[in-house]
Tab-separated table of N, CA and C in Angstrom:
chain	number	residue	atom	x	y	z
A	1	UNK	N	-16.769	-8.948	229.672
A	1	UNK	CA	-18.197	-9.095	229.531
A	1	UNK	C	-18.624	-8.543	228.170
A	2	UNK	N	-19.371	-9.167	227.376
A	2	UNK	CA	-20.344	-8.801	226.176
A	2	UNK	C	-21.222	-8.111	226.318
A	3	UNK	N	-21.687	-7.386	225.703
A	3	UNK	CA	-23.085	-6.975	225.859
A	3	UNK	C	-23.635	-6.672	224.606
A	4	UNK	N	-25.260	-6.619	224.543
A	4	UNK	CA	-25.640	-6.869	223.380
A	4	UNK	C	-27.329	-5.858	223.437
A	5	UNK	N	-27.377	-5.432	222.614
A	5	UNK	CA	-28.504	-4.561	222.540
A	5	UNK	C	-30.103	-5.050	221.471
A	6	UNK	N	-30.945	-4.376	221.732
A	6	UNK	CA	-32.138	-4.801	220.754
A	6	UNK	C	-32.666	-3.669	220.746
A	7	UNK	N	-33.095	-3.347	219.087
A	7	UNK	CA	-33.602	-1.873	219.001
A	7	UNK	C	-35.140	-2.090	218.442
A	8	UNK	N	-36.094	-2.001	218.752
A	8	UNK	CA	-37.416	-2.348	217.915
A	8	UNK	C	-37.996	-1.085	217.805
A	9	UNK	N	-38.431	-0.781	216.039
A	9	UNK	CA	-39.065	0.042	215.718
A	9	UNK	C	-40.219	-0.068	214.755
A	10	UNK	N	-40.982	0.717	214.984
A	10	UNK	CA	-42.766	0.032	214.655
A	10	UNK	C	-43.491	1.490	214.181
A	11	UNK	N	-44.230	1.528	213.384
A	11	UNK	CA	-44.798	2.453	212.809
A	11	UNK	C	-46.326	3.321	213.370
A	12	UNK	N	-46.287	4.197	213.918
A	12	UNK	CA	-47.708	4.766	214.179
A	12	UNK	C	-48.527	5.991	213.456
A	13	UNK	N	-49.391	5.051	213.383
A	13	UNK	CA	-50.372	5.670	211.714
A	13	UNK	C	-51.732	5.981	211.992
A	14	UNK	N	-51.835	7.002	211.809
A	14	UNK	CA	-53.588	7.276	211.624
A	14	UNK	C	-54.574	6.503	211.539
A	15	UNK	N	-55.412	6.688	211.889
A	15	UNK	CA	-56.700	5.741	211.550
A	15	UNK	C	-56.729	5.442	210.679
A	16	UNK	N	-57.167	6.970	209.497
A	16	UNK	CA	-57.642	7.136	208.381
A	16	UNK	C	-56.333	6.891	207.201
A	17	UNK	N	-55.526	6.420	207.948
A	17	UNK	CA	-54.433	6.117	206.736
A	17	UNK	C	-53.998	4.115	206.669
A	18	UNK	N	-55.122	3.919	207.276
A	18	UNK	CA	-54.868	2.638	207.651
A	18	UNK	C	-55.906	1.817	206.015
A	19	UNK	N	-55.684	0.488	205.733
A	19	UNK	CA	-56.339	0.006	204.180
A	19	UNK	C	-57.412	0.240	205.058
A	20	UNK	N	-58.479	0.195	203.787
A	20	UNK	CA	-60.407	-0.097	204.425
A	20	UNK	C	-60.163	-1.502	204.853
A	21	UNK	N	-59.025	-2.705	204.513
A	21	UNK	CA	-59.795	-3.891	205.373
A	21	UNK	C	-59.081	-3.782	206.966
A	22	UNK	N	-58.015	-2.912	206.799
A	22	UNK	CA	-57.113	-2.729	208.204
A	22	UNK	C	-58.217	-2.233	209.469
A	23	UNK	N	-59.188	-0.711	208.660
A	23	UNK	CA	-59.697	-0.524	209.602
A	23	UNK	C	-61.123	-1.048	209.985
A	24	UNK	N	-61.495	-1.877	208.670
A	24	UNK	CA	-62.307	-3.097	209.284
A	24	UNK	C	-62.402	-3.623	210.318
A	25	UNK	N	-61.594	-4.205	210.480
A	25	UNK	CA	-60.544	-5.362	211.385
A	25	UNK	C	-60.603	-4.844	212.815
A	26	UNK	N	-60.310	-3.505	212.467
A	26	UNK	CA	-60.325	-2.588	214.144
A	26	UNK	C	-61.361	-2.742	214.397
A	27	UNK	N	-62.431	-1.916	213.523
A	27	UNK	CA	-64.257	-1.868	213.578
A	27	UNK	C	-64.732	-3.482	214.437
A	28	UNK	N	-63.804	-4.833	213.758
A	28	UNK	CA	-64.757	-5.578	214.237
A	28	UNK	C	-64.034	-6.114	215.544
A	29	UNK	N	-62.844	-5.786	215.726
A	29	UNK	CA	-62.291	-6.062	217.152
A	29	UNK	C	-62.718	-5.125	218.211
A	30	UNK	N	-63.596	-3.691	218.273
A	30	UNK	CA	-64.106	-3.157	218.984
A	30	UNK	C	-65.403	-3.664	219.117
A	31	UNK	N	-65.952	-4.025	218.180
A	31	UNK	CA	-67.485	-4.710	218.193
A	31	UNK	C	-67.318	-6.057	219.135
A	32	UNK	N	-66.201	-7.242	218.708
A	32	UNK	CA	-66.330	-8.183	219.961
A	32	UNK	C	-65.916	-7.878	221.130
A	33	UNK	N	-65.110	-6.805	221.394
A	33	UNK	CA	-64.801	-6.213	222.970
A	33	UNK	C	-66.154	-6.460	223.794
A	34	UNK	N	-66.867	-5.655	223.245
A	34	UNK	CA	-68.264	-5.748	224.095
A	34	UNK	C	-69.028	-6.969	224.720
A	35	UNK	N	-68.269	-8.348	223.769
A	35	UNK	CA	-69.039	-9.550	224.456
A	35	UNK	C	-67.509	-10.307	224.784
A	36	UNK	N	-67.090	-9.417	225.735
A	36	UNK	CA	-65.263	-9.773	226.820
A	36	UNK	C	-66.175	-10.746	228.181
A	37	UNK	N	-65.717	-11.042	228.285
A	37	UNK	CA	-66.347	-12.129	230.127
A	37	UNK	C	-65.572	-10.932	230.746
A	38	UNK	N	-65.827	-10.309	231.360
A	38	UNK	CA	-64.568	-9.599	232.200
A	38	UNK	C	-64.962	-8.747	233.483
A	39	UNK	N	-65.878	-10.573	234.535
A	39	UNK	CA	-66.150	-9.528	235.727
A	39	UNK	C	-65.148	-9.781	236.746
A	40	UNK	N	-63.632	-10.029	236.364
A	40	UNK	CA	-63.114	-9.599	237.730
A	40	UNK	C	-61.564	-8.497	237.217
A	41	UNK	N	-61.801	-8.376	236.170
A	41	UNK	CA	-60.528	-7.064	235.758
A	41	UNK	C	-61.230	-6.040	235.046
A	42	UNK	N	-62.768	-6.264	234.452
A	42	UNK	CA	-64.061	-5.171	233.765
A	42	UNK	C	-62.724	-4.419	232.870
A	43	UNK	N	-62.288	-4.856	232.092
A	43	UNK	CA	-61.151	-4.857	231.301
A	43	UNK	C	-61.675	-5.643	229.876
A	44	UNK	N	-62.196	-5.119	228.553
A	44	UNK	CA	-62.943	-5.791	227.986
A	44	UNK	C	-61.732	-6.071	226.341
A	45	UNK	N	-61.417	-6.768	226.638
A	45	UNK	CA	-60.402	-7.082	224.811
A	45	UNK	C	-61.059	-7.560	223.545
A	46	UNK	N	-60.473	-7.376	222.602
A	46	UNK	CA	-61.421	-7.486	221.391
A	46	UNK	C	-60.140	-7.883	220.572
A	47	UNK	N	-59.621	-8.623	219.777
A	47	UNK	CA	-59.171	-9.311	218.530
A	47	UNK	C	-59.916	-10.220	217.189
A	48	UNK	N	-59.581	-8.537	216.190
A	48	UNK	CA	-60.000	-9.842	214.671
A	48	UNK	C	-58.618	-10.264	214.112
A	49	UNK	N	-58.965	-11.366	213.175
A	49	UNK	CA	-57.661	-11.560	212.680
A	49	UNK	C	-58.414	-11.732	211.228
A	50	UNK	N	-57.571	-10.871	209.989
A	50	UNK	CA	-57.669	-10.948	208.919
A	50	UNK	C	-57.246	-12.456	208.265
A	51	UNK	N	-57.425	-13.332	207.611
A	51	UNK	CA	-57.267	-14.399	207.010
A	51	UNK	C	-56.551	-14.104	205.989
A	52	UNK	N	-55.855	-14.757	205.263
A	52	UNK	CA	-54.802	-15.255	203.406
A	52	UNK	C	-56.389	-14.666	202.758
A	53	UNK	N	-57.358	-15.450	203.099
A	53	UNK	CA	-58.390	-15.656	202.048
A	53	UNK	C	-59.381	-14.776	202.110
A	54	UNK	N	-59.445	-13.612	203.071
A	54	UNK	CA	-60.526	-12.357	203.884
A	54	UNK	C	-61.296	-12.950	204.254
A	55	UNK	N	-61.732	-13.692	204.773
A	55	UNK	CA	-61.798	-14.064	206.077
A	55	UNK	C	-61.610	-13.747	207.293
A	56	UNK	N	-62.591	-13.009	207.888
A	56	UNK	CA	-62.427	-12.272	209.366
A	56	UNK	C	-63.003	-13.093	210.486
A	57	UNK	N	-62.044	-13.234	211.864
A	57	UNK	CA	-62.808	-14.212	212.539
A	57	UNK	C	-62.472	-13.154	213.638
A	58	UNK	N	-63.030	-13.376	215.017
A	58	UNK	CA	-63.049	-12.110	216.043
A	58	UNK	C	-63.135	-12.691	217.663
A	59	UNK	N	-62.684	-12.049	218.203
A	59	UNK	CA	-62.910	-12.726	219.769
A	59	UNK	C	-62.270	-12.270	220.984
A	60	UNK	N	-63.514	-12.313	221.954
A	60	UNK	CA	-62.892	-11.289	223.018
A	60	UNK	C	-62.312	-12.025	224.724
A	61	UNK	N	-61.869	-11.575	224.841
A	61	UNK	CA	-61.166	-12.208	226.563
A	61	UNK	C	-62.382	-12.964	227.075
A	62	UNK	N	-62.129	-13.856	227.821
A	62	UNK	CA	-62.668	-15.027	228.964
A	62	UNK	C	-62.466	-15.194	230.013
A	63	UNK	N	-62.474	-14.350	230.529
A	63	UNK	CA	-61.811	-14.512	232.319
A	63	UNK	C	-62.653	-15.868	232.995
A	64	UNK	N	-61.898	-16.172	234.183
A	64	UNK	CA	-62.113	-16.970	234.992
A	64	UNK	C	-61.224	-16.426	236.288
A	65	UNK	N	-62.427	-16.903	237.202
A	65	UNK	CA	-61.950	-16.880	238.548
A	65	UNK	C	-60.717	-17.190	239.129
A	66	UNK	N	-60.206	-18.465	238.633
A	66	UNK	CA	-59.326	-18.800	238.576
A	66	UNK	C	-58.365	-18.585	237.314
A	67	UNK	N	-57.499	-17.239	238.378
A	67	UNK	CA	-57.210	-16.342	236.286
A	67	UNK	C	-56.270	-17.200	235.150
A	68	UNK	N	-55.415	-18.136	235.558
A	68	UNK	CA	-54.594	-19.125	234.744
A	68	UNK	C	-55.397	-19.434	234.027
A	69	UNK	N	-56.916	-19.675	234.116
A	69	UNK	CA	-58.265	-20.291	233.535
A	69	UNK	C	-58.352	-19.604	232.268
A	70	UNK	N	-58.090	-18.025	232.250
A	70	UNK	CA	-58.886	-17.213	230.942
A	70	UNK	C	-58.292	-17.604	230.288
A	71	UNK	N	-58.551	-16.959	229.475
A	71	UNK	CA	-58.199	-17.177	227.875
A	71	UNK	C	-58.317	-15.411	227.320
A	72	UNK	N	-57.434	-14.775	226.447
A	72	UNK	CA	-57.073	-13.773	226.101
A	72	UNK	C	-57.385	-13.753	224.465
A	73	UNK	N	-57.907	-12.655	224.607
A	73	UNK	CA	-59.037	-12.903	223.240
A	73	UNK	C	-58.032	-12.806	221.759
A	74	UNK	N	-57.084	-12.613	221.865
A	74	UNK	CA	-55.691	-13.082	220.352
A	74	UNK	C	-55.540	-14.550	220.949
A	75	UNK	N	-55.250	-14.978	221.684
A	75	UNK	CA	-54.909	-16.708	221.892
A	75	UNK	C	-55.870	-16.800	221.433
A	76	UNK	N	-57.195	-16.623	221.764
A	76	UNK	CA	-58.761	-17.481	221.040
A	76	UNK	C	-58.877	-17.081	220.100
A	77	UNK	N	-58.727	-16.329	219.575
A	77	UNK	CA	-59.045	-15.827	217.879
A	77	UNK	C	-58.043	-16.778	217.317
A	78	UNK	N	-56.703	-16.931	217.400
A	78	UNK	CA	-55.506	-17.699	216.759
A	78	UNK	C	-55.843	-19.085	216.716
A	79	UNK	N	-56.513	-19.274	217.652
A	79	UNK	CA	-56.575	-20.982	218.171
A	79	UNK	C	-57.882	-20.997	217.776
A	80	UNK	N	-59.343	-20.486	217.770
A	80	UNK	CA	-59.793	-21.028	216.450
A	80	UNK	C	-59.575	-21.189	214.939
A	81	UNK	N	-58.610	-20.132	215.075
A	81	UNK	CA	-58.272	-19.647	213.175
A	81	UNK	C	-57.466	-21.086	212.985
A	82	UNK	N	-56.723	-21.374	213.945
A	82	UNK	CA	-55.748	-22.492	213.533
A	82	UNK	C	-56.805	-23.861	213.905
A	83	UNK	N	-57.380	-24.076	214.340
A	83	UNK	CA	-58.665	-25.018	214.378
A	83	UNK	C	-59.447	-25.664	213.284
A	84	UNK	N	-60.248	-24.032	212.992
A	84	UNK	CA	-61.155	-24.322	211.774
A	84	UNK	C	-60.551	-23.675	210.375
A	85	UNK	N	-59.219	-23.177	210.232
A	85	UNK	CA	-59.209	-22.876	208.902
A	85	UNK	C	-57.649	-22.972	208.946
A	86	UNK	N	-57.049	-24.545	209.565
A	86	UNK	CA	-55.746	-24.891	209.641
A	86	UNK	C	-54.872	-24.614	208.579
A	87	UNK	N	-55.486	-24.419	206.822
A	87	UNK	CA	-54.172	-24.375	206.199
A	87	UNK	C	-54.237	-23.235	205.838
A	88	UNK	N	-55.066	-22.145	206.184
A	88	UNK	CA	-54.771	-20.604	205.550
A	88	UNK	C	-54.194	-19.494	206.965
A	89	UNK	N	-53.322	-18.883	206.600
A	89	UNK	CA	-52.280	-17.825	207.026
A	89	UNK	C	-53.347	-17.109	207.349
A	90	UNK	N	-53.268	-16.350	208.856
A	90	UNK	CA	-53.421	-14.895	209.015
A	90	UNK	C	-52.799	-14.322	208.425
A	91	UNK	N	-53.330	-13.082	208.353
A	91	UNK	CA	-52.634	-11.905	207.261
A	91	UNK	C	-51.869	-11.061	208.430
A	92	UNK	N	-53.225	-10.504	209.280
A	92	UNK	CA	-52.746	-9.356	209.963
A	92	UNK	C	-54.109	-9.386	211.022
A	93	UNK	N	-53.610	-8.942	212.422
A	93	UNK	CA	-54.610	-9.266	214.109
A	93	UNK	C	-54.683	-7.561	214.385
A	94	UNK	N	-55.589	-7.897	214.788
A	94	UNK	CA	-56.008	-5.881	215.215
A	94	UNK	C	-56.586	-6.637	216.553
A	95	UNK	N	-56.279	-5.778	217.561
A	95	UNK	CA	-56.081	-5.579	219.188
A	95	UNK	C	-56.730	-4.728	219.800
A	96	UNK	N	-57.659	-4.381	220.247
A	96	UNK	CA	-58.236	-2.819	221.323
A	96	UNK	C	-58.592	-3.409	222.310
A	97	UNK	N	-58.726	-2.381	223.396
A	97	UNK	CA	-58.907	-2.355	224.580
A	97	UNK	C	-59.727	-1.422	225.416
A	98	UNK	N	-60.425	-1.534	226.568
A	98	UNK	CA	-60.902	-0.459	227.253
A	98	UNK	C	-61.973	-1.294	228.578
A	99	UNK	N	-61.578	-0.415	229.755
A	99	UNK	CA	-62.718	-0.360	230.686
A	99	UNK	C	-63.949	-0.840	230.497
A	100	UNK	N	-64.119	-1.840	230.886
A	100	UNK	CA	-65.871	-1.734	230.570
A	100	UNK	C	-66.649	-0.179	231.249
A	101	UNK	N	-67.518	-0.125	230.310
A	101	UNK	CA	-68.416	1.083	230.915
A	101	UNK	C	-67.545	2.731	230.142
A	102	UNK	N	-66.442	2.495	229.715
A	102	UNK	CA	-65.884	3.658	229.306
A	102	UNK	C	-65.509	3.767	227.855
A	103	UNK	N	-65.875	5.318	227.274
A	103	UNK	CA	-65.964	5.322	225.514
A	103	UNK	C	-64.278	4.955	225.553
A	104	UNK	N	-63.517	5.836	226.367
A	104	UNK	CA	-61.661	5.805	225.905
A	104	UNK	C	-61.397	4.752	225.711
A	105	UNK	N	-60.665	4.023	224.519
A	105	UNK	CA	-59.767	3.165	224.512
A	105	UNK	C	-58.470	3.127	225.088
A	106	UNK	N	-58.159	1.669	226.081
A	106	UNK	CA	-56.750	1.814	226.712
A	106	UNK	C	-55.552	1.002	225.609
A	107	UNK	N	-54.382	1.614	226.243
A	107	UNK	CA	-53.674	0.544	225.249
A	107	UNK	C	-53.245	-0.789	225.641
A	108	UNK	N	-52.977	-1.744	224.906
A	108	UNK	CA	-52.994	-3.252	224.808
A	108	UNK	C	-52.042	-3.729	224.570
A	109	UNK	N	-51.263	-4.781	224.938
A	109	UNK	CA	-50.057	-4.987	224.501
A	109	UNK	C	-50.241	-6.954	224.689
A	110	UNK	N	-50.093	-8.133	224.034
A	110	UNK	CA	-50.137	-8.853	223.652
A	110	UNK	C	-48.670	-9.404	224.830
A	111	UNK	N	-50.204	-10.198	226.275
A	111	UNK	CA	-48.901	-10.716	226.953
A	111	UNK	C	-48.041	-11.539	226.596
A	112	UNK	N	-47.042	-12.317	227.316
A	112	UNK	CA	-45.911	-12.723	227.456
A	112	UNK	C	-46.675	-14.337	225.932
A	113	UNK	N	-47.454	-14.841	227.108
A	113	UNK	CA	-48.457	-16.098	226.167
A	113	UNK	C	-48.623	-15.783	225.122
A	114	UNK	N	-49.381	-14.161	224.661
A	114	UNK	CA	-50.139	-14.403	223.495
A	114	UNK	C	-49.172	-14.362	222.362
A	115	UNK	N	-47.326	-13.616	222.818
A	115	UNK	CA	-46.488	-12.954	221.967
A	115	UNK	C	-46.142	-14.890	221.279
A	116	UNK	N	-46.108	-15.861	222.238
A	116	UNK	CA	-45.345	-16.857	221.815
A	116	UNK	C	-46.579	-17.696	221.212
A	117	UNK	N	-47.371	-17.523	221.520
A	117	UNK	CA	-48.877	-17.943	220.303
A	117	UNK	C	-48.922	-17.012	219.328
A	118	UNK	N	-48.925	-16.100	218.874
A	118	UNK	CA	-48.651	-15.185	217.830
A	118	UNK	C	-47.355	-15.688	217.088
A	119	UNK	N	-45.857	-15.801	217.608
A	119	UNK	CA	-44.447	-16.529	217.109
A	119	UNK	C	-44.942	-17.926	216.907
A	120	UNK	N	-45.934	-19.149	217.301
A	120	UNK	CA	-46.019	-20.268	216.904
A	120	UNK	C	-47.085	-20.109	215.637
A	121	UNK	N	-47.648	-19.474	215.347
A	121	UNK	CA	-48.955	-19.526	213.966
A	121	UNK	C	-47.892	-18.573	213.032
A	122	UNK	N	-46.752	-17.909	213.292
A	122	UNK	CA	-45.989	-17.295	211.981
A	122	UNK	C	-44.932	-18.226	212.038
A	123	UNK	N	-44.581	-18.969	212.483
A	123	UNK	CA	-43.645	-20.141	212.381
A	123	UNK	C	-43.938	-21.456	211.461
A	124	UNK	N	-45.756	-21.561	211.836
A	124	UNK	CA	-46.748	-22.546	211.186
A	124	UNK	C	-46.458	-22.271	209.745
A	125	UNK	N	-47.022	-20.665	209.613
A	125	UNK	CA	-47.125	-20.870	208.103
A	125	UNK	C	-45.674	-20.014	207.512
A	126	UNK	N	-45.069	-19.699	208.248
A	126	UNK	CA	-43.492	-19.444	207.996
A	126	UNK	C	-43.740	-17.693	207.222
A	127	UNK	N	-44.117	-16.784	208.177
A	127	UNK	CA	-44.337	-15.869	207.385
A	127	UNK	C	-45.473	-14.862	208.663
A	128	UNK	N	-45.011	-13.364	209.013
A	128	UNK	CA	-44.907	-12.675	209.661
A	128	UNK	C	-46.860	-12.304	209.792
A	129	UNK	N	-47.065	-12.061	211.038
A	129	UNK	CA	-48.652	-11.354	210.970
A	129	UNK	C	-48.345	-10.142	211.359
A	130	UNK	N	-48.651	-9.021	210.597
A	130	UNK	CA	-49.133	-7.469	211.243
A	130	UNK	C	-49.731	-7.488	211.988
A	131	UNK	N	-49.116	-6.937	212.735
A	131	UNK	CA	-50.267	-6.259	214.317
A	131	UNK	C	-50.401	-5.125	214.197
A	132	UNK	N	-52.103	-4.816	214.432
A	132	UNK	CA	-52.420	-3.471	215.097
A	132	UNK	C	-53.155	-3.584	215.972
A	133	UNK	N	-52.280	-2.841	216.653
A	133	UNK	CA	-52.705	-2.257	217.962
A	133	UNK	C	-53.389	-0.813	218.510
A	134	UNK	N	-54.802	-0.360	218.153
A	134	UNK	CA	-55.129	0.783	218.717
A	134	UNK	C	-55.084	1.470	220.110
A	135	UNK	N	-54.119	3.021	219.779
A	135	UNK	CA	-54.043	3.704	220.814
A	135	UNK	C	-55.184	4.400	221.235
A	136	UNK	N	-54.802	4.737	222.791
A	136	UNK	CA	-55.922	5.743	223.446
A	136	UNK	C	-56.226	6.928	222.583
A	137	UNK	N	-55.303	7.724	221.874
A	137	UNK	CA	-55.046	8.720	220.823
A	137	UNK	C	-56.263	8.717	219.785
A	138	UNK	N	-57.195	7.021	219.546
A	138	UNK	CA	-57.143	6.947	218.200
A	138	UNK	C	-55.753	6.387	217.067
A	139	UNK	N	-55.185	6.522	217.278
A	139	UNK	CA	-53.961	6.164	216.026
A	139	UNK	C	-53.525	4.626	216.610
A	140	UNK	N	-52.722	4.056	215.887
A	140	UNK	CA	-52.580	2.785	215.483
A	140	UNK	C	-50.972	2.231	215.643
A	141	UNK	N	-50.758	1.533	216.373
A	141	UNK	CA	-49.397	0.942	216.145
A	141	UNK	C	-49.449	0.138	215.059
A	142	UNK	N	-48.856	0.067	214.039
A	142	UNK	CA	-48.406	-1.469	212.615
A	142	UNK	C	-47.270	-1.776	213.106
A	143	UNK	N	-47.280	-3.310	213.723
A	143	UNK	CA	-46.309	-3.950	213.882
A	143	UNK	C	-45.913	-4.934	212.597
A	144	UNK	N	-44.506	-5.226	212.287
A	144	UNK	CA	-44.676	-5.783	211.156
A	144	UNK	C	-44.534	-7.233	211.516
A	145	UNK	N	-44.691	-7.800	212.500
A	145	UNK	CA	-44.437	-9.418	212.757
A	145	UNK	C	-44.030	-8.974	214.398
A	146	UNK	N	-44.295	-10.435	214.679
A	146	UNK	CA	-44.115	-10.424	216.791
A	146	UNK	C	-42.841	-10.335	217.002
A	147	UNK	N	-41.554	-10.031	215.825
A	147	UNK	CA	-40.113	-10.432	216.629
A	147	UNK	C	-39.942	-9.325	217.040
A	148	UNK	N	-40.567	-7.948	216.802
A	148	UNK	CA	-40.295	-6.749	217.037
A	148	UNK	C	-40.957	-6.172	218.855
A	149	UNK	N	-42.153	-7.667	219.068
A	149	UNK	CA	-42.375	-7.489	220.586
A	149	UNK	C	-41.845	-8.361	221.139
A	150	UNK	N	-41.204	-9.321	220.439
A	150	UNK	CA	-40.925	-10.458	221.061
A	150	UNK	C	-39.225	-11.012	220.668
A	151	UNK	N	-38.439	-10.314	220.869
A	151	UNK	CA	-37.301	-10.739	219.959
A	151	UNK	C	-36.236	-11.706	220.688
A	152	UNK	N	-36.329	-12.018	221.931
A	152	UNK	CA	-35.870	-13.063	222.439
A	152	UNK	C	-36.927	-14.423	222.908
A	153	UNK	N	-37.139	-14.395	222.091
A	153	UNK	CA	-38.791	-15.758	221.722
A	153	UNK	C	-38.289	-17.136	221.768
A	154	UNK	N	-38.928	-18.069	222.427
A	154	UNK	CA	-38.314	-19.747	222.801
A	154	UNK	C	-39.266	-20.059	221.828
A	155	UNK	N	-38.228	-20.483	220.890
A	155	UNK	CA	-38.544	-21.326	219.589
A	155	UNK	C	-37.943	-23.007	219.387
A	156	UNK	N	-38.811	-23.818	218.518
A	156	UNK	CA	-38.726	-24.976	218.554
A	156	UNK	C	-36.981	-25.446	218.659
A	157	UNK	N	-36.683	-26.154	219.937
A	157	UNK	CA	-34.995	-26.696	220.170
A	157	UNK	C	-35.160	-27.967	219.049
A	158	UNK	N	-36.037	-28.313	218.506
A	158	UNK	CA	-36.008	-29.966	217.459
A	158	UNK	C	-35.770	-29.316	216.030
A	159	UNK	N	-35.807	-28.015	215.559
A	159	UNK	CA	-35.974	-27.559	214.155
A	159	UNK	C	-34.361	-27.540	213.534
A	160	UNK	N	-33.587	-27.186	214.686
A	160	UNK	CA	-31.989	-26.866	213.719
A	160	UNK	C	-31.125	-27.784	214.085
């Protein structure tokens, strides 16, 4: 028998050591948290995604009753970015989370969907998006691209 290992390591950084557009980005992914649909998990998400061109676009979870229905506010931020501004690259997606009704931020982690919508828009433009992800702490995960959450990822079988 073989066996085979995967080691992923990711950087956690201060707020205040983050660029002014990094912690922009946070600023405005906590600002769309607040308009999350989220009356049956009151679980409110917030994603901006920095643009090639600065360009900030923002957007928060959509629940539906029927939960296959929502929509997870990095899929909708990605899927308008790739919509209305098809030939320019995200740079880098900032992520928060929290309770509705509560100041603490929880932490967030970019499900199974959003990791392989995140791997299809760095595949698009052939070239990695930073993730941050804010902790409950305050401080910041910098991911440097999704292979580090996602490293056994189903990628196009027609490309090789």
């Amino acid at each position: 028998m073989t066996k085979t290992s995967t080691h992923q390591e990711f950087e956690v950084l201060d707020y205040q050591d983050l660029s002014t557009a990094e912690q922009n980005l946070i600023l405005a992914a906590k600002e769309i948290s607040k308009k999350a649909y989220a009356p049956y998990s009151n679980f409110q998400v917030g994603a901006a995604v920095l643009l090639e061109d600065g360009t900030v676009l923002k957007s928060s979870n959509q629940e539906n009753v029927s939960f296959p229905a929502g929509v997870c506010a990095e899929h909708l931020v990605l899927s308008y970015a790739g919509a209305n501004f098809p030939e320019t690259a995200p740079n880098c997606l900032a992520l928060v989370a929290r309770k509705k009704e509560e100041e603490q931020w929880a932490f967030v982690s970019p499900c199974g969907i959003c990791r392989q919508v995140i791997n299809e828009v760095e595949n698009r433009f052939n070239k990695p998006i930073k993730l941050l992800i804010l902790r409950p702490d305050g401080r910041v995960y910098s991911i440097p691209g999704i292979a580090k959450l996602l490293p056994l990822k189903f990628d196009d079988l027609n490309s090789k």
